[in-house]
């Protein structure tokens, strides 16, 4: 896919700005993961959750 050309703005600068904001966002997310990773418990995906298999077996 190509970048849509615009005669009103410099597309190269726009792409650099987008990359800068994306990099800042990724850096922020990485810092938050490092800072709070020990405090957050995420549920296991359904496919690897042994309790999910037990619930389906009990229903049958």
mmCIF file as Biopython writes it, N, C-alpha, C and O atoms, coordinates in Angstrom:
data_model
#
loop_
_atom_site.group_PDB
_atom_site.id
_atom_site.type_symbol
_atom_site.label_atom_id
_atom_site.label_alt_id
_atom_site.label_comp_id
_atom_site.label_asym_id
_atom_site.label_entity_id
_atom_site.label_seq_id
_atom_site.pdbx_PDB_ins_code
_atom_site.Cartn_x
_atom_site.Cartn_y
_atom_site.Cartn_z
_atom_site.occupancy
_atom_site.B_iso_or_equiv
_atom_site.auth_seq_id
_atom_site.auth_asym_id
_atom_site.pdbx_PDB_model_num
ATOM 1   N N  . UNK A ? 1  ? 0.834   -1.172  0.000  1.0 0.0 1  A 1 
ATOM 2   C CA . UNK A ? 1  ? 0.000   0.000   0.000  1.0 0.0 1  A 1 
ATOM 3   C C  . UNK A ? 1  ? 0.878   1.235   0.000  1.0 0.0 1  A 1 
ATOM 4   O O  . UNK A ? 1  ? 1.895   1.284   0.692  1.0 0.0 1  A 1 
ATOM 5   N N  . UNK A ? 2  ? 0.499   2.199   -0.750 1.0 0.0 2  A 1 
ATOM 6   C CA . UNK A ? 2  ? 1.258   3.433   -0.806 1.0 0.0 2  A 1 
ATOM 7   C C  . UNK A ? 2  ? 0.673   4.488   0.105  1.0 0.0 2  A 1 
ATOM 8   O O  . UNK A ? 2  ? -0.466  4.380   0.559  1.0 0.0 2  A 1 
ATOM 9   N N  . UNK A ? 3  ? 1.452   5.489   0.361  1.0 0.0 3  A 1 
ATOM 10  C CA . UNK A ? 3  ? 1.007   6.604   1.183  1.0 0.0 3  A 1 
ATOM 11  C C  . UNK A ? 3  ? 0.262   7.588   0.300  1.0 0.0 3  A 1 
ATOM 12  O O  . UNK A ? 3  ? 0.719   7.930   -0.790 1.0 0.0 3  A 1 
ATOM 13  N N  . UNK A ? 4  ? -0.884  8.037   0.775  1.0 0.0 4  A 1 
ATOM 14  C CA . UNK A ? 4  ? -1.676  8.992   0.015  1.0 0.0 4  A 1 
ATOM 15  C C  . UNK A ? 4  ? -0.924  10.319  -0.066 1.0 0.0 4  A 1 
ATOM 16  O O  . UNK A ? 4  ? -0.516  10.862  0.960  1.0 0.0 4  A 1 
ATOM 17  N N  . UNK A ? 5  ? -0.744  10.830  -1.251 1.0 0.0 5  A 1 
ATOM 18  C CA . UNK A ? 5  ? -0.005  12.069  -1.459 1.0 0.0 5  A 1 
ATOM 19  C C  . UNK A ? 5  ? -0.913  13.267  -1.230 1.0 0.0 5  A 1 
ATOM 20  O O  . UNK A ? 5  ? -2.093  13.244  -1.582 1.0 0.0 5  A 1 
ATOM 21  N N  . UNK A ? 6  ? -0.363  14.289  -0.649 1.0 0.0 6  A 1 
ATOM 22  C CA . UNK A ? 6  ? -1.091  15.529  -0.438 1.0 0.0 6  A 1 
ATOM 23  C C  . UNK A ? 6  ? -0.196  16.675  -0.852 1.0 0.0 6  A 1 
ATOM 24  O O  . UNK A ? 6  ? 0.980   16.715  -0.488 1.0 0.0 6  A 1 
ATOM 25  N N  . UNK A ? 7  ? -0.746  17.605  -1.609 1.0 0.0 7  A 1 
ATOM 26  C CA . UNK A ? 7  ? 0.061   18.744  -2.034 1.0 0.0 7  A 1 
ATOM 27  C C  . UNK A ? 7  ? 0.117   19.807  -0.945 1.0 0.0 7  A 1 
ATOM 28  O O  . UNK A ? 7  ? 0.867   20.774  -1.081 1.0 0.0 7  A 1 
ATOM 29  N N  . UNK A ? 8  ? -0.663  19.657  0.143  1.0 0.0 8  A 1 
ATOM 30  C CA . UNK A ? 8  ? -0.722  20.669  1.183  1.0 0.0 8  A 1 
ATOM 31  C C  . UNK A ? 8  ? 0.214   20.413  2.354  1.0 0.0 8  A 1 
ATOM 32  O O  . UNK A ? 8  ? 0.452   21.319  3.151  1.0 0.0 8  A 1 
ATOM 33  N N  . UNK A ? 9  ? 0.738   19.233  2.477  1.0 0.0 9  A 1 
ATOM 34  C CA . UNK A ? 9  ? 1.651   18.963  3.586  1.0 0.0 9  A 1 
ATOM 35  C C  . UNK A ? 9  ? 2.710   17.962  3.148  1.0 0.0 9  A 1 
ATOM 36  O O  . UNK A ? 9  ? 2.524   17.208  2.193  1.0 0.0 9  A 1 
ATOM 37  N N  . UNK A ? 10 ? 3.784   17.974  3.843  1.0 0.0 10 A 1 
ATOM 38  C CA . UNK A ? 10 ? 4.902   17.098  3.529  1.0 0.0 10 A 1 
ATOM 39  C C  . UNK A ? 10 ? 4.629   15.724  4.149  1.0 0.0 10 A 1 
ATOM 40  O O  . UNK A ? 10 ? 4.671   15.571  5.369  1.0 0.0 10 A 1 
ATOM 41  N N  . UNK A ? 11 ? 4.355   14.742  3.317  1.0 0.0 11 A 1 
ATOM 42  C CA . UNK A ? 11 ? 4.012   13.400  3.807  1.0 0.0 11 A 1 
ATOM 43  C C  . UNK A ? 11 ? 5.176   12.768  4.572  1.0 0.0 11 A 1 
ATOM 44  O O  . UNK A ? 11 ? 4.949   12.003  5.510  1.0 0.0 11 A 1 
ATOM 45  N N  . UNK A ? 12 ? 6.401   13.069  4.193  1.0 0.0 12 A 1 
ATOM 46  C CA . UNK A ? 12 ? 7.556   12.488  4.877  1.0 0.0 12 A 1 
ATOM 47  C C  . UNK A ? 12 ? 7.594   12.972  6.327  1.0 0.0 12 A 1 
ATOM 48  O O  . UNK A ? 12 ? 7.856   12.180  7.233  1.0 0.0 12 A 1 
ATOM 49  N N  . UNK A ? 13 ? 7.334   14.269  6.558  1.0 0.0 13 A 1 
ATOM 50  C CA . UNK A ? 13 ? 7.294   14.790  7.922  1.0 0.0 13 A 1 
ATOM 51  C C  . UNK A ? 13 ? 6.155   14.163  8.704  1.0 0.0 13 A 1 
ATOM 52  O O  . UNK A ? 13 ? 6.311   13.841  9.882  1.0 0.0 13 A 1 
ATOM 53  N N  . UNK A ? 14 ? 5.019   13.988  8.062  1.0 0.0 14 A 1 
ATOM 54  C CA . UNK A ? 14 ? 3.872   13.380  8.729  1.0 0.0 14 A 1 
ATOM 55  C C  . UNK A ? 14 ? 4.216   11.963  9.178  1.0 0.0 14 A 1 
ATOM 56  O O  . UNK A ? 14 ? 3.896   11.574  10.301 1.0 0.0 14 A 1 
ATOM 57  N N  . UNK A ? 15 ? 4.857   11.202  8.321  1.0 0.0 15 A 1 
ATOM 58  C CA . UNK A ? 15 ? 5.224   9.840   8.701  1.0 0.0 15 A 1 
ATOM 59  C C  . UNK A ? 15 ? 6.231   9.841   9.841  1.0 0.0 15 A 1 
ATOM 60  O O  . UNK A ? 15 ? 6.139   9.000   10.736 1.0 0.0 15 A 1 
ATOM 61  N N  . UNK A ? 16 ? 7.184   10.756  9.831  1.0 0.0 16 A 1 
ATOM 62  C CA . UNK A ? 16 ? 8.158   10.842  10.918 1.0 0.0 16 A 1 
ATOM 63  C C  . UNK A ? 16 ? 7.465   11.205  12.228 1.0 0.0 16 A 1 
ATOM 64  O O  . UNK A ? 16 ? 7.803   10.662  13.280 1.0 0.0 16 A 1 
ATOM 65  N N  . UNK A ? 17 ? 6.499   12.120  12.170 1.0 0.0 17 A 1 
ATOM 66  C CA . UNK A ? 17 ? 5.757   12.512  13.371 1.0 0.0 17 A 1 
ATOM 67  C C  . UNK A ? 17 ? 4.939   11.339  13.886 1.0 0.0 17 A 1 
ATOM 68  O O  . UNK A ? 17 ? 4.893   11.101  15.093 1.0 0.0 17 A 1 
ATOM 69  N N  . UNK A ? 18 ? 4.292   10.602  12.986 1.0 0.0 18 A 1 
ATOM 70  C CA . UNK A ? 18 ? 3.521   9.433   13.404 1.0 0.0 18 A 1 
ATOM 71  C C  . UNK A ? 18 ? 4.429   8.403   14.069 1.0 0.0 18 A 1 
ATOM 72  O O  . UNK A ? 18 ? 4.065   7.820   15.090 1.0 0.0 18 A 1 
ATOM 73  N N  . UNK A ? 19 ? 5.599   8.179   13.499 1.0 0.0 19 A 1 
ATOM 74  C CA . UNK A ? 19 ? 6.544   7.217   14.076 1.0 0.0 19 A 1 
ATOM 75  C C  . UNK A ? 19 ? 7.013   7.678   15.446 1.0 0.0 19 A 1 
ATOM 76  O O  . UNK A ? 19 ? 7.170   6.863   16.355 1.0 0.0 19 A 1 
ATOM 77  N N  . UNK A ? 20 ? 7.238   8.990   15.603 1.0 0.0 20 A 1 
ATOM 78  C CA . UNK A ? 20 ? 7.668   9.531   16.887 1.0 0.0 20 A 1 
ATOM 79  C C  . UNK A ? 20 ? 6.599   9.284   17.954 1.0 0.0 20 A 1 
ATOM 80  O O  . UNK A ? 20 ? 6.913   8.831   19.055 1.0 0.0 20 A 1 
ATOM 81  N N  . UNK A ? 21 ? 5.340   9.580   17.630 1.0 0.0 21 A 1 
ATOM 82  C CA . UNK A ? 21 ? 4.265   9.371   18.599 1.0 0.0 21 A 1 
ATOM 83  C C  . UNK A ? 21 ? 4.072   7.886   18.906 1.0 0.0 21 A 1 
ATOM 84  O O  . UNK A ? 21 ? 3.802   7.519   20.050 1.0 0.0 21 A 1 
ATOM 85  N N  . UNK A ? 22 ? 4.206   7.046   17.907 1.0 0.0 22 A 1 
ATOM 86  C CA . UNK A ? 22 ? 4.096   5.606   18.128 1.0 0.0 22 A 1 
ATOM 87  C C  . UNK A ? 22 ? 5.207   5.127   19.061 1.0 0.0 22 A 1 
ATOM 88  O O  . UNK A ? 22 ? 4.952   4.354   19.984 1.0 0.0 22 A 1 
ATOM 89  N N  . UNK A ? 23 ? 6.432   5.581   18.825 1.0 0.0 23 A 1 
ATOM 90  C CA . UNK A ? 23 ? 7.562   5.194   19.674 1.0 0.0 23 A 1 
ATOM 91  C C  . UNK A ? 23 ? 7.362   5.665   21.112 1.0 0.0 23 A 1 
ATOM 92  O O  . UNK A ? 23 ? 7.669   4.938   22.056 1.0 0.0 23 A 1 
ATOM 93  N N  . UNK A ? 24 ? 6.845   6.884   21.275 1.0 0.0 24 A 1 
ATOM 94  C CA . UNK A ? 24 ? 6.577   7.397   22.628 1.0 0.0 24 A 1 
ATOM 95  C C  . UNK A ? 24 ? 5.519   6.549   23.328 1.0 0.0 24 A 1 
ATOM 96  O O  . UNK A ? 24 ? 5.632   6.273   24.522 1.0 0.0 24 A 1 
ATOM 97  N N  . UNK A ? 25 ? 4.504   6.140   22.594 1.0 0.0 25 A 1 
ATOM 98  C CA . UNK A ? 25 ? 3.450   5.311   23.158 1.0 0.0 25 A 1 
ATOM 99  C C  . UNK A ? 25 ? 4.001   3.946   23.583 1.0 0.0 25 A 1 
ATOM 100 O O  . UNK A ? 25 ? 3.689   3.458   24.669 1.0 0.0 25 A 1 
ATOM 101 N N  . UNK A ? 26 ? 4.806   3.345   22.738 1.0 0.0 26 A 1 
ATOM 102 C CA . UNK A ? 26 ? 5.392   2.042   23.058 1.0 0.0 26 A 1 
ATOM 103 C C  . UNK A ? 26 ? 6.310   2.159   24.274 1.0 0.0 26 A 1 
ATOM 104 O O  . UNK A ? 26 ? 6.293   1.291   25.147 1.0 0.0 26 A 1 
ATOM 105 N N  . UNK A ? 27 ? 7.105   3.219   24.335 1.0 0.0 27 A 1 
ATOM 106 C CA . UNK A ? 27 ? 7.974   3.433   25.495 1.0 0.0 27 A 1 
ATOM 107 C C  . UNK A ? 27 ? 7.156   3.563   26.778 1.0 0.0 27 A 1 
ATOM 108 O O  . UNK A ? 27 ? 7.507   2.991   27.809 1.0 0.0 27 A 1 
ATOM 109 N N  . UNK A ? 28 ? 6.054   4.329   26.701 1.0 0.0 28 A 1 
ATOM 110 C CA . UNK A ? 28 ? 5.194   4.499   27.868 1.0 0.0 28 A 1 
ATOM 111 C C  . UNK A ? 28 ? 4.590   3.164   28.297 1.0 0.0 28 A 1 
ATOM 112 O O  . UNK A ? 28 ? 4.578   2.841   29.485 1.0 0.0 28 A 1 
ATOM 113 N N  . UNK A ? 29 ? 4.095   2.395   27.345 1.0 0.0 29 A 1 
ATOM 114 C CA . UNK A ? 29 ? 3.516   1.091   27.688 1.0 0.0 29 A 1 
ATOM 115 C C  . UNK A ? 29 ? 4.555   0.165   28.306 1.0 0.0 29 A 1 
ATOM 116 O O  . UNK A ? 29 ? 4.252   -0.559  29.254 1.0 0.0 29 A 1 
ATOM 117 N N  . UNK A ? 30 ? 5.769   0.181   27.783 1.0 0.0 30 A 1 
ATOM 118 C CA . UNK A ? 30 ? 6.836   -0.655  28.341 1.0 0.0 30 A 1 
ATOM 119 C C  . UNK A ? 30 ? 7.137   -0.246  29.787 1.0 0.0 30 A 1 
ATOM 120 O O  . UNK A ? 30 ? 7.321   -1.108  30.647 1.0 0.0 30 A 1 
ATOM 121 N N  . UNK A ? 31 ? 7.189   1.068   30.059 1.0 0.0 31 A 1 
ATOM 122 C CA . UNK A ? 31 ? 7.419   1.528   31.429 1.0 0.0 31 A 1 
ATOM 123 C C  . UNK A ? 31 ? 6.300   1.105   32.364 1.0 0.0 31 A 1 
ATOM 124 O O  . UNK A ? 31 ? 6.562   0.699   33.496 1.0 0.0 31 A 1 
ATOM 125 N N  . UNK A ? 32 ? 5.060   1.193   31.908 1.0 0.0 32 A 1 
ATOM 126 C CA . UNK A ? 32 ? 3.929   0.813   32.749 1.0 0.0 32 A 1 
ATOM 127 C C  . UNK A ? 32 ? 3.923   -0.692  33.011 1.0 0.0 32 A 1 
ATOM 128 O O  . UNK A ? 32 ? 3.592   -1.129  34.114 1.0 0.0 32 A 1 
ATOM 129 N N  . UNK A ? 33 ? 4.284   -1.480  32.010 1.0 0.0 33 A 1 
ATOM 130 C CA . UNK A ? 33 ? 4.360   -2.933  32.200 1.0 0.0 33 A 1 
ATOM 131 C C  . UNK A ? 33 ? 5.443   -3.269  33.213 1.0 0.0 33 A 1 
ATOM 132 O O  . UNK A ? 33 ? 5.232   -4.101  34.095 1.0 0.0 33 A 1 
ATOM 133 N N  . UNK A ? 34 ? 6.604   -2.627  33.094 1.0 0.0 34 A 1 
ATOM 134 C CA . UNK A ? 34 ? 7.681   -2.870  34.056 1.0 0.0 34 A 1 
ATOM 135 C C  . UNK A ? 34 ? 7.270   -2.443  35.462 1.0 0.0 34 A 1 
ATOM 136 O O  . UNK A ? 34 ? 7.567   -3.136  36.435 1.0 0.0 34 A 1 
ATOM 137 N N  . UNK A ? 35 ? 6.591   -1.310  35.569 1.0 0.0 35 A 1 
ATOM 138 C CA . UNK A ? 35 ? 6.230   -0.767  36.874 1.0 0.0 35 A 1 
ATOM 139 C C  . UNK A ? 35 ? 5.137   -1.574  37.563 1.0 0.0 35 A 1 
ATOM 140 O O  . UNK A ? 35 ? 5.226   -1.827  38.764 1.0 0.0 35 A 1 
ATOM 141 N N  . UNK A ? 36 ? 4.107   -1.982  36.824 1.0 0.0 36 A 1 
ATOM 142 C CA . UNK A ? 36 ? 2.935   -2.602  37.431 1.0 0.0 36 A 1 
ATOM 143 C C  . UNK A ? 36 ? 2.783   -4.084  37.130 1.0 0.0 36 A 1 
ATOM 144 O O  . UNK A ? 36 ? 1.757   -4.666  37.484 1.0 0.0 36 A 1 
ATOM 145 N N  . UNK A ? 37 ? 3.745   -4.713  36.501 1.0 0.0 37 A 1 
ATOM 146 C CA . UNK A ? 37 ? 3.578   -6.113  36.098 1.0 0.0 37 A 1 
ATOM 147 C C  . UNK A ? 37 ? 3.357   -7.052  37.277 1.0 0.0 37 A 1 
ATOM 148 O O  . UNK A ? 37 ? 2.663   -8.058  37.135 1.0 0.0 37 A 1 
ATOM 149 N N  . UNK A ? 38 ? 3.925   -6.749  38.423 1.0 0.0 38 A 1 
ATOM 150 C CA . UNK A ? 38 ? 3.752   -7.608  39.584 1.0 0.0 38 A 1 
ATOM 151 C C  . UNK A ? 38 ? 2.406   -7.449  40.255 1.0 0.0 38 A 1 
ATOM 152 O O  . UNK A ? 38 ? 2.013   -8.308  41.045 1.0 0.0 38 A 1 
ATOM 153 N N  . UNK A ? 39 ? 1.687   -6.375  39.967 1.0 0.0 39 A 1 
ATOM 154 C CA . UNK A ? 39 ? 0.423   -6.087  40.625 1.0 0.0 39 A 1 
ATOM 155 C C  . UNK A ? 39 ? -0.801  -6.526  39.831 1.0 0.0 39 A 1 
ATOM 156 O O  . UNK A ? 39 ? -1.912  -6.537  40.362 1.0 0.0 39 A 1 
ATOM 157 N N  . UNK A ? 40 ? -0.612  -6.882  38.577 1.0 0.0 40 A 1 
ATOM 158 C CA . UNK A ? 40 ? -1.733  -7.194  37.704 1.0 0.0 40 A 1 
ATOM 159 C C  . UNK A ? 40 ? -1.782  -8.686  37.437 1.0 0.0 40 A 1 
ATOM 160 O O  . UNK A ? 40 ? -0.783  -9.289  37.044 1.0 0.0 40 A 1 
ATOM 161 N N  . UNK A ? 41 ? -2.952  -9.281  37.652 1.0 0.0 41 A 1 
ATOM 162 C CA . UNK A ? 41 ? -3.140  -10.691 37.320 1.0 0.0 41 A 1 
ATOM 163 C C  . UNK A ? 41 ? -4.120  -10.772 36.155 1.0 0.0 41 A 1 
ATOM 164 O O  . UNK A ? 41 ? -5.263  -10.330 36.262 1.0 0.0 41 A 1 
ATOM 165 N N  . UNK A ? 42 ? -3.673  -11.327 35.068 1.0 0.0 42 A 1 
ATOM 166 C CA . UNK A ? 42 ? -4.528  -11.480 33.895 1.0 0.0 42 A 1 
ATOM 167 C C  . UNK A ? 42 ? -5.077  -12.898 33.849 1.0 0.0 42 A 1 
ATOM 168 O O  . UNK A ? 42 ? -4.367  -13.841 34.198 1.0 0.0 42 A 1 
ATOM 169 N N  . UNK A ? 43 ? -6.320  -13.069 33.429 1.0 0.0 43 A 1 
ATOM 170 C CA . UNK A ? 43 ? -6.865  -14.434 33.327 1.0 0.0 43 A 1 
ATOM 171 C C  . UNK A ? 43 ? -6.174  -15.201 32.208 1.0 0.0 43 A 1 
ATOM 172 O O  . UNK A ? 43 ? -5.716  -14.618 31.225 1.0 0.0 43 A 1 
ATOM 173 N N  . UNK A ? 44 ? -6.110  -16.503 32.373 1.0 0.0 44 A 1 
ATOM 174 C CA . UNK A ? 44 ? -5.531  -17.341 31.330 1.0 0.0 44 A 1 
ATOM 175 C C  . UNK A ? 44 ? -6.468  -17.370 30.136 1.0 0.0 44 A 1 
ATOM 176 O O  . UNK A ? 44 ? -7.682  -17.251 30.301 1.0 0.0 44 A 1 
ATOM 177 N N  . UNK A ? 45 ? -5.924  -17.527 28.938 1.0 0.0 45 A 1 
ATOM 178 C CA . UNK A ? 45 ? -6.799  -17.670 27.767 1.0 0.0 45 A 1 
ATOM 179 C C  . UNK A ? 45 ? -7.678  -18.907 27.916 1.0 0.0 45 A 1 
ATOM 180 O O  . UNK A ? 45 ? -7.300  -19.861 28.596 1.0 0.0 45 A 1 
ATOM 181 N N  . UNK A ? 46 ? -8.820  -18.894 27.296 1.0 0.0 46 A 1 
ATOM 182 C CA . UNK A ? 46 ? -9.777  -19.997 27.415 1.0 0.0 46 A 1 
ATOM 183 C C  . UNK A ? 46 ? -9.171  -21.347 27.045 1.0 0.0 46 A 1 
ATOM 184 O O  . UNK A ? 46 ? -9.466  -22.345 27.702 1.0 0.0 46 A 1 
ATOM 185 N N  . UNK A ? 47 ? -8.341  -21.405 26.021 1.0 0.0 47 A 1 
ATOM 186 C CA . UNK A ? 47 ? -7.799  -22.667 25.529 1.0 0.0 47 A 1 
ATOM 187 C C  . UNK A ? 47 ? -6.869  -23.326 26.542 1.0 0.0 47 A 1 
ATOM 188 O O  . UNK A ? 47 ? -6.760  -24.552 26.564 1.0 0.0 47 A 1 
ATOM 189 N N  . UNK A ? 48 ? -6.189  -22.530 27.389 1.0 0.0 48 A 1 
ATOM 190 C CA . UNK A ? 48 ? -5.232  -23.106 28.328 1.0 0.0 48 A 1 
ATOM 191 C C  . UNK A ? 48 ? -5.743  -23.089 29.757 1.0 0.0 48 A 1 
ATOM 192 O O  . UNK A ? 48 ? -5.000  -23.435 30.675 1.0 0.0 48 A 1 
ATOM 193 N N  . UNK A ? 49 ? -6.992  -22.695 29.970 1.0 0.0 49 A 1 
ATOM 194 C CA . UNK A ? 49 ? -7.558  -22.617 31.301 1.0 0.0 49 A 1 
ATOM 195 C C  . UNK A ? 49 ? -8.171  -23.968 31.659 1.0 0.0 49 A 1 
ATOM 196 O O  . UNK A ? 49 ? -9.197  -24.343 31.092 1.0 0.0 49 A 1 
ATOM 197 N N  . UNK A ? 50 ? -7.559  -24.712 32.595 1.0 0.0 50 A 1 
ATOM 198 C CA . UNK A ? 50 ? -8.090  -26.048 32.935 1.0 0.0 50 A 1 
ATOM 199 C C  . UNK A ? 50 ? -9.479  -25.981 33.554 1.0 0.0 50 A 1 
ATOM 200 O O  . UNK A ? 50 ? -10.245 -26.936 33.425 1.0 0.0 50 A 1 
ATOM 201 N N  . UNK A ? 51 ? -9.828  -24.882 34.225 1.0 0.0 51 A 1 
ATOM 202 C CA . UNK A ? 51 ? -11.156 -24.759 34.812 1.0 0.0 51 A 1 
ATOM 203 C C  . UNK A ? 51 ? -12.225 -24.665 33.728 1.0 0.0 51 A 1 
ATOM 204 O O  . UNK A ? 51 ? -13.347 -25.129 33.933 1.0 0.0 51 A 1 
ATOM 205 N N  . UNK A ? 52 ? -11.900 -24.076 32.585 1.0 0.0 52 A 1 
ATOM 206 C CA . UNK A ? 52 ? -12.870 -23.959 31.496 1.0 0.0 52 A 1 
ATOM 207 C C  . UNK A ? 52 ? -13.236 -25.354 30.983 1.0 0.0 52 A 1 
ATOM 208 O O  . UNK A ? 52 ? -14.401 -25.607 30.676 1.0 0.0 52 A 1 
ATOM 209 N N  . UNK A ? 53 ? -12.263 -26.257 30.886 1.0 0.0 53 A 1 
ATOM 210 C CA . UNK A ? 53 ? -12.553 -27.618 30.459 1.0 0.0 53 A 1 
ATOM 211 C C  . UNK A ? 53 ? -13.440 -28.332 31.488 1.0 0.0 53 A 1 
ATOM 212 O O  . UNK A ? 53 ? -14.335 -29.092 31.117 1.0 0.0 53 A 1 
ATOM 213 N N  . UNK A ? 54 ? -13.192 -28.088 32.767 1.0 0.0 54 A 1 
ATOM 214 C CA . UNK A ? 54 ? -13.950 -28.734 33.834 1.0 0.0 54 A 1 
ATOM 215 C C  . UNK A ? 54 ? -15.406 -28.266 33.795 1.0 0.0 54 A 1 
ATOM 216 O O  . UNK A ? 54 ? -16.313 -29.074 33.997 1.0 0.0 54 A 1 
ATOM 217 N N  . UNK A ? 55 ? -15.647 -26.976 33.539 1.0 0.0 55 A 1 
ATOM 218 C CA . UNK A ? 55 ? -17.009 -26.458 33.497 1.0 0.0 55 A 1 
ATOM 219 C C  . UNK A ? 55 ? -17.773 -27.089 32.332 1.0 0.0 55 A 1 
ATOM 220 O O  . UNK A ? 55 ? -18.941 -27.446 32.489 1.0 0.0 55 A 1 
ATOM 221 N N  . UNK A ? 56 ? -17.144 -27.233 31.179 1.0 0.0 56 A 1 
ATOM 222 C CA . UNK A ? 56 ? -17.800 -27.853 30.029 1.0 0.0 56 A 1 
ATOM 223 C C  . UNK A ? 56 ? -18.094 -29.324 30.317 1.0 0.0 56 A 1 
ATOM 224 O O  . UNK A ? 56 ? -19.159 -29.819 29.946 1.0 0.0 56 A 1 
ATOM 225 N N  . UNK A ? 57 ? -17.175 -30.028 30.970 1.0 0.0 57 A 1 
ATOM 226 C CA . UNK A ? 57 ? -17.372 -31.441 31.283 1.0 0.0 57 A 1 
ATOM 227 C C  . UNK A ? 57 ? -18.502 -31.612 32.299 1.0 0.0 57 A 1 
ATOM 228 O O  . UNK A ? 57 ? -19.274 -32.566 32.203 1.0 0.0 57 A 1 
ATOM 229 N N  . UNK A ? 58 ? -18.610 -30.701 33.270 1.0 0.0 58 A 1 
ATOM 230 C CA . UNK A ? 58 ? -19.664 -30.800 34.275 1.0 0.0 58 A 1 
ATOM 231 C C  . UNK A ? 58 ? -21.033 -30.548 33.662 1.0 0.0 58 A 1 
ATOM 232 O O  . UNK A ? 58 ? -22.031 -31.117 34.105 1.0 0.0 58 A 1 
ATOM 233 N N  . UNK A ? 59 ? -21.081 -29.702 32.653 1.0 0.0 59 A 1 
ATOM 234 C CA . UNK A ? 59 ? -22.366 -29.374 32.012 1.0 0.0 59 A 1 
ATOM 235 C C  . UNK A ? 59 ? -22.899 -30.512 31.172 1.0 0.0 59 A 1 
ATOM 236 O O  . UNK A ? 59 ? -24.106 -30.597 30.946 1.0 0.0 59 A 1 
ATOM 237 N N  . UNK A ? 60 ? -22.033 -31.381 30.708 1.0 0.0 60 A 1 
ATOM 238 C CA . UNK A ? 60 ? -22.451 -32.471 29.810 1.0 0.0 60 A 1 
ATOM 239 C C  . UNK A ? 60 ? -23.106 -33.591 30.508 1.0 0.0 60 A 1 
ATOM 240 O O  . UNK A ? 60 ? -23.503 -34.567 29.871 1.0 0.0 60 A 1 
#
